[in-house]
mmCIF file with all atom_site columns, C-alpha atoms in Angstrom:
data_model
loop_
_atom_site.group_PDB
_atom_site.id
_atom_site.type_symbol
_atom_site.label_atom_id
_atom_site.label_alt_id
_atom_site.label_comp_id
_atom_site.label_asym_id
_atom_site.label_entity_id
_atom_site.label_seq_id
_atom_site.pdbx_PDB_ins_code
_atom_site.Cartn_x
_atom_site.Cartn_y
_atom_site.Cartn_z
_atom_site.occupancy
_atom_site.B_iso_or_equiv
_atom_site.pdbx_formal_charge
_atom_site.auth_seq_id
_atom_site.auth_comp_id
_atom_site.auth_asym_id
_atom_site.auth_atom_id
_atom_site.pdbx_PDB_model_num
ATOM 1   C CA . ASN A 1 1   ? 111.026 96.712  118.038 1.00 61.00 ? 13  ASN A CA 1
ATOM 2   C CA . ALA A 1 2   ? 108.238 97.506  115.559 1.00 74.00 ? 14  ALA A CA 1
ATOM 3   C CA . GLY A 1 3   ? 110.333 97.297  112.377 1.00 93.00 ? 15  GLY A CA 1
ATOM 4   C CA . VAL A 1 4   ? 108.362 98.832  109.509 1.00 96.00 ? 16  VAL A CA 1
ATOM 5   C CA . THR A 1 5   ? 104.876 100.166 110.197 1.00 96.00 ? 17  THR A CA 1
ATOM 6   C CA . GLN A 1 6   ? 102.401 101.180 107.504 1.00 97.00 ? 18  GLN A CA 1
ATOM 7   C CA . THR A 1 7   ? 99.218  103.158 107.967 1.00 96.00 ? 19  THR A CA 1
ATOM 8   C CA . PRO A 1 8   ? 96.438  102.777 107.055 1.00 96.00 ? 20  PRO A CA 1
ATOM 9   C CA . LYS A 1 9   ? 95.984  99.033  106.503 1.00 95.00 ? 21  LYS A CA 1
ATOM 10  C CA . PHE A 1 10  ? 92.892  99.422  104.326 1.00 95.00 ? 22  PHE A CA 1
ATOM 11  C CA . ARG A 1 11  ? 91.363  102.291 102.391 1.00 96.00 ? 23  ARG A CA 1
ATOM 12  C CA . VAL A 1 12  ? 88.661  102.800 99.801  1.00 97.00 ? 24  VAL A CA 1
ATOM 13  C CA . LEU A 1 13  ? 88.892  105.913 97.653  1.00 96.00 ? 25  LEU A CA 1
ATOM 14  C CA . LYS A 1 14  ? 86.698  107.398 95.015  1.00 97.00 ? 26  LYS A CA 1
ATOM 15  C CA . THR A 1 15  ? 88.228  108.231 91.665  1.00 97.00 ? 27  THR A CA 1
ATOM 16  C CA . GLY A 1 16  ? 89.886  111.629 91.847  1.00 97.00 ? 28  GLY A CA 1
ATOM 17  C CA . GLN A 1 17  ? 90.371  111.681 95.598  1.00 97.00 ? 29  GLN A CA 1
ATOM 18  C CA . SER A 1 18  ? 93.794  112.067 97.146  1.00 96.00 ? 30  SER A CA 1
ATOM 19  C CA . MET A 1 19  ? 95.457  110.318 100.038 1.00 95.00 ? 31  MET A CA 1
ATOM 20  C CA . THR A 1 20  ? 98.798  109.737 101.706 1.00 97.00 ? 32  THR A CA 1
ATOM 21  C CA . LEU A 1 21  ? 100.212 106.429 102.888 1.00 97.00 ? 33  LEU A CA 1
ATOM 22  C CA . LEU A 1 22  ? 102.648 106.598 105.770 1.00 97.00 ? 34  LEU A CA 1
ATOM 23  C CA . CYS A 1 23  ? 105.607 104.309 106.328 1.00 97.00 ? 35  CYS A CA 1
ATOM 24  C CA . ALA A 1 24  ? 107.711 104.468 109.483 1.00 97.00 ? 36  ALA A CA 1
ATOM 25  C CA . GLN A 1 25  ? 110.792 102.427 110.389 1.00 96.00 ? 37  GLN A CA 1
ATOM 26  C CA . ASP A 1 26  ? 112.690 102.295 113.645 1.00 95.00 ? 38  ASP A CA 1
ATOM 27  C CA . MET A 1 27  ? 115.812 100.426 112.481 1.00 92.00 ? 39  MET A CA 1
ATOM 28  C CA . ASN A 1 28  ? 117.768 103.507 111.414 1.00 92.00 ? 40  ASN A CA 1
ATOM 29  C CA . HIS A 1 29  ? 117.844 102.194 107.842 1.00 92.00 ? 41  HIS A CA 1
ATOM 30  C CA . GLU A 1 30  ? 119.167 104.520 105.202 1.00 92.00 ? 42  GLU A CA 1
ATOM 31  C CA . TYR A 1 31  ? 117.080 103.199 102.295 1.00 93.00 ? 43  TYR A CA 1
ATOM 32  C CA . MET A 1 32  ? 113.312 103.048 101.963 1.00 95.00 ? 44  MET A CA 1
ATOM 33  C CA . TYR A 1 33  ? 111.041 101.853 99.179  1.00 96.00 ? 45  TYR A CA 1
ATOM 34  C CA . TRP A 1 34  ? 107.453 101.773 98.035  1.00 97.00 ? 46  TRP A CA 1
ATOM 35  C CA . TYR A 1 35  ? 106.257 98.796  95.985  1.00 97.00 ? 47  TYR A CA 1
ATOM 36  C CA . ARG A 1 36  ? 102.886 97.820  94.634  1.00 96.00 ? 48  ARG A CA 1
ATOM 37  C CA . GLN A 1 37  ? 101.803 94.201  94.461  1.00 94.00 ? 49  GLN A CA 1
ATOM 38  C CA . ASP A 1 38  ? 99.372  93.117  91.761  1.00 92.00 ? 50  ASP A CA 1
ATOM 39  C CA . PRO A 1 39  ? 98.239  89.593  90.835  1.00 87.00 ? 51  PRO A CA 1
ATOM 40  C CA . GLY A 1 40  ? 100.436 88.087  88.167  1.00 86.00 ? 52  GLY A CA 1
ATOM 41  C CA . MET A 1 41  ? 102.805 91.041  88.194  1.00 89.00 ? 53  MET A CA 1
ATOM 42  C CA . GLY A 1 42  ? 104.726 90.556  91.403  1.00 90.00 ? 54  GLY A CA 1
ATOM 43  C CA . LEU A 1 43  ? 106.136 93.563  93.204  1.00 93.00 ? 55  LEU A CA 1
ATOM 44  C CA . ARG A 1 44  ? 106.979 96.644  91.220  1.00 95.00 ? 56  ARG A CA 1
ATOM 45  C CA . LEU A 1 45  ? 109.008 99.548  92.573  1.00 95.00 ? 57  LEU A CA 1
ATOM 46  C CA . ILE A 1 46  ? 107.186 102.874 92.627  1.00 97.00 ? 58  ILE A CA 1
ATOM 47  C CA . HIS A 1 47  ? 109.681 105.215 94.288  1.00 97.00 ? 59  HIS A CA 1
ATOM 48  C CA . TYR A 1 48  ? 112.601 104.862 96.623  1.00 95.00 ? 60  TYR A CA 1
ATOM 49  C CA . SER A 1 49  ? 114.851 106.946 98.836  1.00 95.00 ? 61  SER A CA 1
ATOM 50  C CA . VAL A 1 50  ? 118.531 106.588 99.676  1.00 92.00 ? 62  VAL A CA 1
ATOM 51  C CA . GLY A 1 51  ? 118.438 109.098 102.496 1.00 92.00 ? 63  GLY A CA 1
ATOM 52  C CA . GLU A 1 52  ? 116.626 111.909 104.229 1.00 94.00 ? 64  GLU A CA 1
ATOM 53  C CA . GLY A 1 53  ? 115.542 114.563 101.771 1.00 93.00 ? 65  GLY A CA 1
ATOM 54  C CA . THR A 1 54  ? 116.207 112.439 98.674  1.00 93.00 ? 66  THR A CA 1
ATOM 55  C CA . THR A 1 55  ? 113.810 110.448 96.500  1.00 95.00 ? 67  THR A CA 1
ATOM 56  C CA . ALA A 1 56  ? 114.006 108.747 93.130  1.00 94.00 ? 68  ALA A CA 1
ATOM 57  C CA . LYS A 1 57  ? 111.659 107.144 90.634  1.00 95.00 ? 69  LYS A CA 1
ATOM 58  C CA . GLY A 1 58  ? 111.283 103.415 90.345  1.00 93.00 ? 70  GLY A CA 1
ATOM 59  C CA . GLU A 1 59  ? 109.673 101.295 87.673  1.00 92.00 ? 71  GLU A CA 1
ATOM 60  C CA . VAL A 1 60  ? 106.085 102.613 87.930  1.00 96.00 ? 72  VAL A CA 1
ATOM 61  C CA . PRO A 1 61  ? 106.177 106.165 89.368  1.00 97.00 ? 73  PRO A CA 1
ATOM 62  C CA . ASP A 1 62  ? 103.375 107.813 87.382  1.00 96.00 ? 74  ASP A CA 1
ATOM 63  C CA . GLY A 1 63  ? 100.489 109.048 89.491  1.00 96.00 ? 75  GLY A CA 1
ATOM 64  C CA . TYR A 1 64  ? 102.457 108.926 92.741  1.00 97.00 ? 76  TYR A CA 1
ATOM 65  C CA . ASN A 1 65  ? 104.604 111.339 94.712  1.00 97.00 ? 77  ASN A CA 1
ATOM 66  C CA . VAL A 1 66  ? 106.813 110.702 97.714  1.00 97.00 ? 78  VAL A CA 1
ATOM 67  C CA . SER A 1 67  ? 108.594 112.593 100.421 1.00 97.00 ? 79  SER A CA 1
ATOM 68  C CA . ARG A 1 68  ? 111.205 111.738 103.011 1.00 97.00 ? 80  ARG A CA 1
ATOM 69  C CA . LEU A 1 69  ? 111.519 114.678 105.325 1.00 94.00 ? 81  LEU A CA 1
ATOM 70  C CA . LYS A 1 70  ? 112.729 112.518 108.212 1.00 95.00 ? 82  LYS A CA 1
ATOM 71  C CA . LYS A 1 71  ? 114.979 109.485 108.001 1.00 95.00 ? 83  LYS A CA 1
ATOM 72  C CA . GLN A 1 72  ? 112.446 107.213 109.660 1.00 96.00 ? 84  GLN A CA 1
ATOM 73  C CA . ASN A 1 73  ? 109.422 108.194 107.536 1.00 97.00 ? 85  ASN A CA 1
ATOM 74  C CA . PHE A 1 74  ? 108.602 107.709 103.854 1.00 98.00 ? 86  PHE A CA 1
ATOM 75  C CA . LEU A 1 75  ? 105.282 109.026 102.572 1.00 98.00 ? 87  LEU A CA 1
ATOM 76  C CA . LEU A 1 76  ? 103.523 107.933 99.388  1.00 98.00 ? 88  LEU A CA 1
ATOM 77  C CA . GLY A 1 77  ? 100.926 110.277 97.959  1.00 97.00 ? 89  GLY A CA 1
ATOM 78  C CA . LEU A 1 78  ? 98.224  109.786 95.374  1.00 96.00 ? 90  LEU A CA 1
ATOM 79  C CA . GLU A 1 79  ? 97.125  113.178 94.074  1.00 92.00 ? 91  GLU A CA 1
ATOM 80  C CA . SER A 1 80  ? 94.158  112.013 92.014  1.00 96.00 ? 92  SER A CA 1
ATOM 81  C CA . ALA A 1 81  ? 93.369  108.349 92.505  1.00 96.00 ? 93  ALA A CA 1
ATOM 82  C CA . ALA A 1 82  ? 92.453  106.146 89.545  1.00 97.00 ? 94  ALA A CA 1
ATOM 83  C CA . PRO A 1 83  ? 91.006  102.615 89.485  1.00 96.00 ? 95  PRO A CA 1
ATOM 84  C CA . SER A 1 84  ? 94.315  101.399 88.016  1.00 96.00 ? 96  SER A CA 1
ATOM 85  C CA . GLN A 1 85  ? 95.907  102.266 91.356  1.00 97.00 ? 97  GLN A CA 1
ATOM 86  C CA . THR A 1 86  ? 93.857  99.637  93.141  1.00 97.00 ? 98  THR A CA 1
ATOM 87  C CA . SER A 1 87  ? 96.566  97.464  94.624  1.00 97.00 ? 99  SER A CA 1
ATOM 88  C CA . VAL A 1 88  ? 98.367  96.361  97.742  1.00 95.00 ? 100 VAL A CA 1
ATOM 89  C CA . TYR A 1 89  ? 101.150 98.761  98.642  1.00 97.00 ? 101 TYR A CA 1
ATOM 90  C CA . PHE A 1 90  ? 104.215 97.639  100.538 1.00 96.00 ? 102 PHE A CA 1
ATOM 91  C CA . CYS A 1 91  ? 106.813 99.787  102.152 1.00 97.00 ? 103 CYS A CA 1
ATOM 92  C CA . ALA A 1 92  ? 110.256 98.362  102.878 1.00 96.00 ? 104 ALA A CA 1
ATOM 93  C CA . SER A 1 93  ? 113.542 99.535  104.299 1.00 94.00 ? 105 SER A CA 1
ATOM 94  C CA . SER A 1 94  ? 117.107 98.314  104.145 1.00 91.00 ? 106 SER A CA 1
ATOM 95  C CA . SER A 1 95  ? 120.554 99.086  105.405 1.00 87.00 ? 107 SER A CA 1
ATOM 96  C CA . TYR A 1 96  ? 123.148 100.546 103.043 1.00 78.00 ? 108 TYR A CA 1
ATOM 97  C CA . ARG A 1 97  ? 125.132 97.333  103.510 1.00 72.00 ? 109 ARG A CA 1
ATOM 98  C CA . ALA A 1 98  ? 124.916 95.544  100.197 1.00 54.00 ? 110 ALA A CA 1
ATOM 99  C CA . ASN A 1 99  ? 124.091 92.030  101.321 1.00 61.00 ? 111 ASN A CA 1
ATOM 100 C CA . TYR A 1 100 ? 121.239 92.794  103.702 1.00 68.00 ? 112 TYR A CA 1
ATOM 101 C CA . GLY A 1 101 ? 117.703 92.112  102.601 1.00 81.00 ? 113 GLY A CA 1
ATOM 102 C CA . TYR A 1 102 ? 114.625 94.225  103.030 1.00 90.00 ? 114 TYR A CA 1
ATOM 103 C CA . THR A 1 103 ? 112.329 94.555  106.019 1.00 93.00 ? 115 THR A CA 1
ATOM 104 C CA . PHE A 1 104 ? 108.763 94.917  104.820 1.00 95.00 ? 116 PHE A CA 1
ATOM 105 C CA . GLY A 1 105 ? 105.707 96.530  106.299 1.00 96.00 ? 117 GLY A CA 1
ATOM 106 C CA . SER A 1 106 ? 102.405 94.675  106.522 1.00 94.00 ? 118 SER A CA 1
ATOM 107 C CA . GLY A 1 107 ? 100.930 96.396  103.488 1.00 94.00 ? 119 GLY A CA 1
ATOM 108 C CA . THR A 1 108 ? 98.065  98.752  102.658 1.00 96.00 ? 120 THR A CA 1
ATOM 109 C CA . ARG A 1 109 ? 95.168  97.417  100.612 1.00 95.00 ? 121 ARG A CA 1
ATOM 110 C CA . LEU A 1 110 ? 93.826  100.291 98.527  1.00 97.00 ? 122 LEU A CA 1
ATOM 111 C CA . THR A 1 111 ? 90.682  100.118 96.432  1.00 97.00 ? 123 THR A CA 1
ATOM 112 C CA . VAL A 1 112 ? 89.776  102.948 94.077  1.00 97.00 ? 124 VAL A CA 1
ATOM 113 C CA . VAL A 1 113 ? 86.166  102.900 92.913  1.00 96.00 ? 125 VAL A CA 1
ATOM 114 C CA . ALA B 2 1   ? 118.450 96.163  83.017  1.00 79.00 ? 8   ALA B CA 1
ATOM 115 C CA . GLN B 2 2   ? 117.832 93.065  85.079  1.00 86.00 ? 9   GLN B CA 1
ATOM 116 C CA . ARG B 2 3   ? 114.888 90.699  84.888  1.00 92.00 ? 10  ARG B CA 1
ATOM 117 C CA . VAL B 2 4   ? 113.646 87.877  87.124  1.00 96.00 ? 11  VAL B CA 1
ATOM 118 C CA . THR B 2 5   ? 111.383 85.145  85.779  1.00 96.00 ? 12  THR B CA 1
ATOM 119 C CA . GLN B 2 6   ? 109.337 82.715  87.826  1.00 97.00 ? 13  GLN B CA 1
ATOM 120 C CA . PRO B 2 7   ? 107.603 80.549  85.236  1.00 96.00 ? 14  PRO B CA 1
ATOM 121 C CA . GLU B 2 8   ? 105.051 78.934  87.547  1.00 95.00 ? 15  GLU B CA 1
ATOM 122 C CA . LYS B 2 9   ? 102.184 80.930  89.027  1.00 95.00 ? 16  LYS B CA 1
ATOM 123 C CA . LEU B 2 10  ? 101.019 77.968  91.061  1.00 96.00 ? 17  LEU B CA 1
ATOM 124 C CA . LEU B 2 11  ? 102.809 74.853  92.218  1.00 97.00 ? 18  LEU B CA 1
ATOM 125 C CA . SER B 2 12  ? 100.831 72.155  93.980  1.00 97.00 ? 19  SER B CA 1
ATOM 126 C CA . VAL B 2 13  ? 102.587 69.243  95.727  1.00 97.00 ? 20  VAL B CA 1
ATOM 127 C CA . PHE B 2 14  ? 101.651 66.627  98.267  1.00 97.00 ? 21  PHE B CA 1
ATOM 128 C CA . LYS B 2 15  ? 103.000 66.688  101.803 1.00 97.00 ? 22  LYS B CA 1
ATOM 129 C CA . GLY B 2 16  ? 106.326 64.874  101.943 1.00 97.00 ? 23  GLY B CA 1
ATOM 130 C CA . ALA B 2 17  ? 107.053 65.343  98.245  1.00 97.00 ? 24  ALA B CA 1
ATOM 131 C CA . PRO B 2 18  ? 110.077 67.300  97.011  1.00 97.00 ? 25  PRO B CA 1
ATOM 132 C CA . VAL B 2 19  ? 109.617 70.935  96.070  1.00 97.00 ? 26  VAL B CA 1
ATOM 133 C CA . GLU B 2 20  ? 111.427 72.998  93.467  1.00 97.00 ? 27  GLU B CA 1
ATOM 134 C CA . LEU B 2 21  ? 110.416 76.575  92.789  1.00 98.00 ? 28  LEU B CA 1
ATOM 135 C CA . LYS B 2 22  ? 112.060 77.871  89.662  1.00 97.00 ? 29  LYS B CA 1
ATOM 136 C CA . CYS B 2 23  ? 113.749 81.219  89.270  1.00 97.00 ? 30  CYS B CA 1
ATOM 137 C CA . ASN B 2 24  ? 115.701 82.426  86.243  1.00 97.00 ? 31  ASN B CA 1
ATOM 138 C CA . TYR B 2 25  ? 117.318 85.784  85.844  1.00 96.00 ? 32  TYR B CA 1
ATOM 139 C CA . SER B 2 26  ? 118.944 87.967  83.241  1.00 94.00 ? 33  SER B CA 1
ATOM 140 C CA . TYR B 2 27  ? 121.617 90.439  84.232  1.00 90.00 ? 34  TYR B CA 1
ATOM 141 C CA . SER B 2 28  ? 124.871 91.331  82.528  1.00 86.00 ? 35  SER B CA 1
ATOM 142 C CA . GLY B 2 29  ? 126.893 91.731  85.721  1.00 84.00 ? 36  GLY B CA 1
ATOM 143 C CA . SER B 2 30  ? 127.241 89.759  88.948  1.00 84.00 ? 37  SER B CA 1
ATOM 144 C CA . PRO B 2 31  ? 123.902 89.342  90.713  1.00 87.00 ? 38  PRO B CA 1
ATOM 145 C CA . GLU B 2 32  ? 122.896 88.923  94.300  1.00 88.00 ? 39  GLU B CA 1
ATOM 146 C CA . LEU B 2 33  ? 119.843 86.684  94.628  1.00 92.00 ? 40  LEU B CA 1
ATOM 147 C CA . PHE B 2 34  ? 117.205 86.398  97.329  1.00 93.00 ? 41  PHE B CA 1
ATOM 148 C CA . TRP B 2 35  ? 114.090 84.396  98.065  1.00 95.00 ? 42  TRP B CA 1
ATOM 149 C CA . TYR B 2 36  ? 111.254 86.091  99.937  1.00 96.00 ? 43  TYR B CA 1
ATOM 150 C CA . VAL B 2 37  ? 108.175 84.350  101.323 1.00 96.00 ? 44  VAL B CA 1
ATOM 151 C CA . GLN B 2 38  ? 104.721 85.685  102.129 1.00 94.00 ? 45  GLN B CA 1
ATOM 152 C CA . TYR B 2 39  ? 102.521 83.490  104.295 1.00 95.00 ? 46  TYR B CA 1
ATOM 153 C CA . SER B 2 40  ? 98.794  84.072  104.272 1.00 91.00 ? 47  SER B CA 1
ATOM 154 C CA . ARG B 2 41  ? 97.882  87.438  105.786 1.00 84.00 ? 48  ARG B CA 1
ATOM 155 C CA . GLN B 2 42  ? 101.506 88.163  106.722 1.00 88.00 ? 49  GLN B CA 1
ATOM 156 C CA . ARG B 2 43  ? 104.135 90.517  105.431 1.00 91.00 ? 50  ARG B CA 1
ATOM 157 C CA . LEU B 2 44  ? 106.898 89.479  103.064 1.00 93.00 ? 51  LEU B CA 1
ATOM 158 C CA . GLN B 2 45  ? 109.958 88.193  104.831 1.00 92.00 ? 52  GLN B CA 1
ATOM 159 C CA . LEU B 2 46  ? 113.420 87.227  103.724 1.00 91.00 ? 53  LEU B CA 1
ATOM 160 C CA . LEU B 2 47  ? 113.878 83.471  103.391 1.00 93.00 ? 54  LEU B CA 1
ATOM 161 C CA . LEU B 2 48  ? 117.297 83.030  101.802 1.00 90.00 ? 55  LEU B CA 1
ATOM 162 C CA . ARG B 2 49  ? 120.255 84.992  100.480 1.00 88.00 ? 56  ARG B CA 1
ATOM 163 C CA . HIS B 2 50  ? 122.530 83.222  98.037  1.00 83.00 ? 57  HIS B CA 1
ATOM 164 C CA . ILE B 2 51  ? 125.560 84.976  99.444  1.00 77.00 ? 58  ILE B CA 1
ATOM 165 C CA . SER B 2 52  ? 125.121 83.333  102.844 1.00 78.00 ? 59  SER B CA 1
ATOM 166 C CA . ARG B 2 53  ? 124.676 79.812  101.442 1.00 76.00 ? 60  ARG B CA 1
ATOM 167 C CA . GLU B 2 54  ? 122.342 78.869  104.273 1.00 81.00 ? 61  GLU B CA 1
ATOM 168 C CA . SER B 2 55  ? 119.411 76.511  104.744 1.00 82.00 ? 62  SER B CA 1
ATOM 169 C CA . ILE B 2 56  ? 116.290 78.008  106.256 1.00 86.00 ? 63  ILE B CA 1
ATOM 170 C CA . LYS B 2 57  ? 113.245 75.918  107.206 1.00 90.00 ? 64  LYS B CA 1
ATOM 171 C CA . GLY B 2 58  ? 114.752 73.097  105.146 1.00 92.00 ? 65  GLY B CA 1
ATOM 172 C CA . PHE B 2 59  ? 114.941 75.210  101.985 1.00 94.00 ? 66  PHE B CA 1
ATOM 173 C CA . THR B 2 60  ? 118.121 75.668  99.987  1.00 93.00 ? 67  THR B CA 1
ATOM 174 C CA . ALA B 2 61  ? 118.942 77.533  96.815  1.00 93.00 ? 68  ALA B CA 1
ATOM 175 C CA . ASP B 2 62  ? 122.092 77.471  94.719  1.00 87.00 ? 69  ASP B CA 1
ATOM 176 C CA . LEU B 2 63  ? 123.099 80.152  92.295  1.00 89.00 ? 70  LEU B CA 1
ATOM 177 C CA . ASN B 2 64  ? 123.893 78.612  88.905  1.00 90.00 ? 71  ASN B CA 1
ATOM 178 C CA . LYS B 2 65  ? 125.561 81.311  86.852  1.00 88.00 ? 72  LYS B CA 1
ATOM 179 C CA . GLY B 2 66  ? 125.831 79.084  83.802  1.00 90.00 ? 73  GLY B CA 1
ATOM 180 C CA . GLU B 2 67  ? 122.084 78.531  83.667  1.00 91.00 ? 74  GLU B CA 1
ATOM 181 C CA . THR B 2 68  ? 121.303 81.916  85.265  1.00 93.00 ? 75  THR B CA 1
ATOM 182 C CA . SER B 2 69  ? 119.072 80.213  87.778  1.00 95.00 ? 76  SER B CA 1
ATOM 183 C CA . PHE B 2 70  ? 118.428 80.317  91.510  1.00 95.00 ? 77  PHE B CA 1
ATOM 184 C CA . HIS B 2 71  ? 115.893 77.579  92.120  1.00 96.00 ? 78  HIS B CA 1
ATOM 185 C CA . LEU B 2 72  ? 114.483 77.047  95.614  1.00 96.00 ? 79  LEU B CA 1
ATOM 186 C CA . LYS B 2 73  ? 114.402 73.447  96.808  1.00 96.00 ? 80  LYS B CA 1
ATOM 187 C CA . LYS B 2 74  ? 113.151 71.439  99.728  1.00 96.00 ? 81  LYS B CA 1
ATOM 188 C CA . PRO B 2 75  ? 113.332 67.640  99.908  1.00 96.00 ? 82  PRO B CA 1
ATOM 189 C CA . PHE B 2 76  ? 110.091 67.088  101.851 1.00 97.00 ? 83  PHE B CA 1
ATOM 190 C CA . ALA B 2 77  ? 107.253 69.605  101.697 1.00 97.00 ? 84  ALA B CA 1
ATOM 191 C CA . GLN B 2 78  ? 105.303 70.468  104.826 1.00 96.00 ? 85  GLN B CA 1
ATOM 192 C CA . GLU B 2 79  ? 101.818 71.906  105.068 1.00 96.00 ? 86  GLU B CA 1
ATOM 193 C CA . GLU B 2 80  ? 103.197 75.081  106.660 1.00 96.00 ? 87  GLU B CA 1
ATOM 194 C CA . ASP B 2 81  ? 105.290 75.730  103.537 1.00 97.00 ? 88  ASP B CA 1
ATOM 195 C CA . SER B 2 82  ? 102.158 76.824  101.687 1.00 97.00 ? 89  SER B CA 1
ATOM 196 C CA . ALA B 2 83  ? 102.790 80.456  100.781 1.00 97.00 ? 90  ALA B CA 1
ATOM 197 C CA . MET B 2 84  ? 103.705 82.858  97.983  1.00 95.00 ? 91  MET B CA 1
ATOM 198 C CA . TYR B 2 85  ? 107.389 82.798  97.120  1.00 97.00 ? 92  TYR B CA 1
ATOM 199 C CA . TYR B 2 86  ? 109.218 85.615  95.344  1.00 96.00 ? 93  TYR B CA 1
ATOM 200 C CA . CYS B 2 87  ? 112.669 85.496  93.815  1.00 97.00 ? 94  CYS B CA 1
ATOM 201 C CA . ALA B 2 88  ? 114.537 88.809  93.743  1.00 95.00 ? 95  ALA B CA 1
ATOM 202 C CA . LEU B 2 89  ? 117.771 90.156  92.289  1.00 92.00 ? 96  LEU B CA 1
ATOM 203 C CA . LYS B 2 90  ? 120.115 93.000  93.138  1.00 88.00 ? 97  LYS B CA 1
ATOM 204 C CA . PRO B 2 91  ? 123.352 93.926  91.376  1.00 81.00 ? 98  PRO B CA 1
ATOM 205 C CA . LEU B 2 92  ? 126.153 92.632  93.580  1.00 73.00 ? 99  LEU B CA 1
ATOM 206 C CA . GLY B 2 93  ? 128.255 95.193  95.343  1.00 62.00 ? 100 GLY B CA 1
ATOM 207 C CA . LEU B 2 94  ? 126.417 98.252  94.087  1.00 57.00 ? 101 LEU B CA 1
ATOM 208 C CA . THR B 2 95  ? 125.111 100.385 96.940  1.00 55.00 ? 102 THR B CA 1
ATOM 209 C CA . GLY B 2 96  ? 124.911 103.797 95.338  1.00 57.00 ? 103 GLY B CA 1
ATOM 210 C CA . GLY B 2 97  ? 121.679 102.876 93.607  1.00 65.00 ? 104 GLY B CA 1
ATOM 211 C CA . GLY B 2 98  ? 119.893 102.193 96.873  1.00 69.00 ? 105 GLY B CA 1
ATOM 212 C CA . ASN B 2 99  ? 119.989 98.380  96.995  1.00 79.00 ? 106 ASN B CA 1
ATOM 213 C CA . LYS B 2 100 ? 116.992 98.194  94.682  1.00 86.00 ? 107 LYS B CA 1
ATOM 214 C CA . LEU B 2 101 ? 115.540 94.726  94.286  1.00 90.00 ? 108 LEU B CA 1
ATOM 215 C CA . THR B 2 102 ? 113.901 93.444  91.126  1.00 92.00 ? 109 THR B CA 1
ATOM 216 C CA . PHE B 2 103 ? 111.247 90.868  91.970  1.00 94.00 ? 110 PHE B CA 1
ATOM 217 C CA . GLY B 2 104 ? 109.800 88.035  89.958  1.00 95.00 ? 111 GLY B CA 1
ATOM 218 C CA . THR B 2 105 ? 106.050 87.602  89.612  1.00 95.00 ? 112 THR B CA 1
ATOM 219 C CA . GLY B 2 106 ? 105.904 85.019  92.389  1.00 95.00 ? 113 GLY B CA 1
ATOM 220 C CA . THR B 2 107 ? 104.903 81.371  92.705  1.00 96.00 ? 114 THR B CA 1
ATOM 221 C CA . GLN B 2 108 ? 102.082 80.250  94.967  1.00 96.00 ? 115 GLN B CA 1
ATOM 222 C CA . LEU B 2 109 ? 103.065 76.977  96.631  1.00 98.00 ? 116 LEU B CA 1
ATOM 223 C CA . LYS B 2 110 ? 100.230 74.803  97.838  1.00 97.00 ? 117 LYS B CA 1
ATOM 224 C CA . VAL B 2 111 ? 101.072 71.747  99.898  1.00 97.00 ? 118 VAL B CA 1
ATOM 225 C CA . GLU B 2 112 ? 98.236  69.260  99.979  1.00 95.00 ? 119 GLU B CA 1
ATOM 226 C CA . LEU B 2 113 ? 97.699  66.563  102.548 1.00 90.00 ? 120 LEU B CA 1
#
């Protein structure tokens, strides 16, 4: 049981380049999330999805787009990377049941130069 | 809107000493509180849920609605407890919003020998 898998684990981008981060979960969870983790700022929600074909903005959505074409996958896209997007990105999933916690992926360390 | 505050960025204790990681929250309704832990080079994982009133790895946390706190405690720190700890909040009972968690900024616990 793999849980939540993120690819890639590391990436270096030049300013203005684009990329897509992939998150896959095999727990049949309804909800999926993308967070960014920055020193001194904790985890901040970028976008989330409550089901296949639906997405919604979180706390810091600017500069990112997402898609959830299949229930098990949640993609995070950067159209034109900026140095301010240098961060560690975590994907997570959860069941619709209210008192269950999240299952996190191992993270993607992105550096934009 | 809800907010989670972890006032300490770093907490350093000696092995065998008691540990208390502080977490305060602001939310107008009934909250559901969690503690997540991230060991070095590992993904975030759920440590405790207040609703289950459990003790995990010797850690406990009690929700104090009067003081709006959910401090994490352990009577005797162990070297393997060294990690980053995040407190998180979700509105209790609300599932339509996707079980979104609001995280604090985290506290790095260092247990010294």
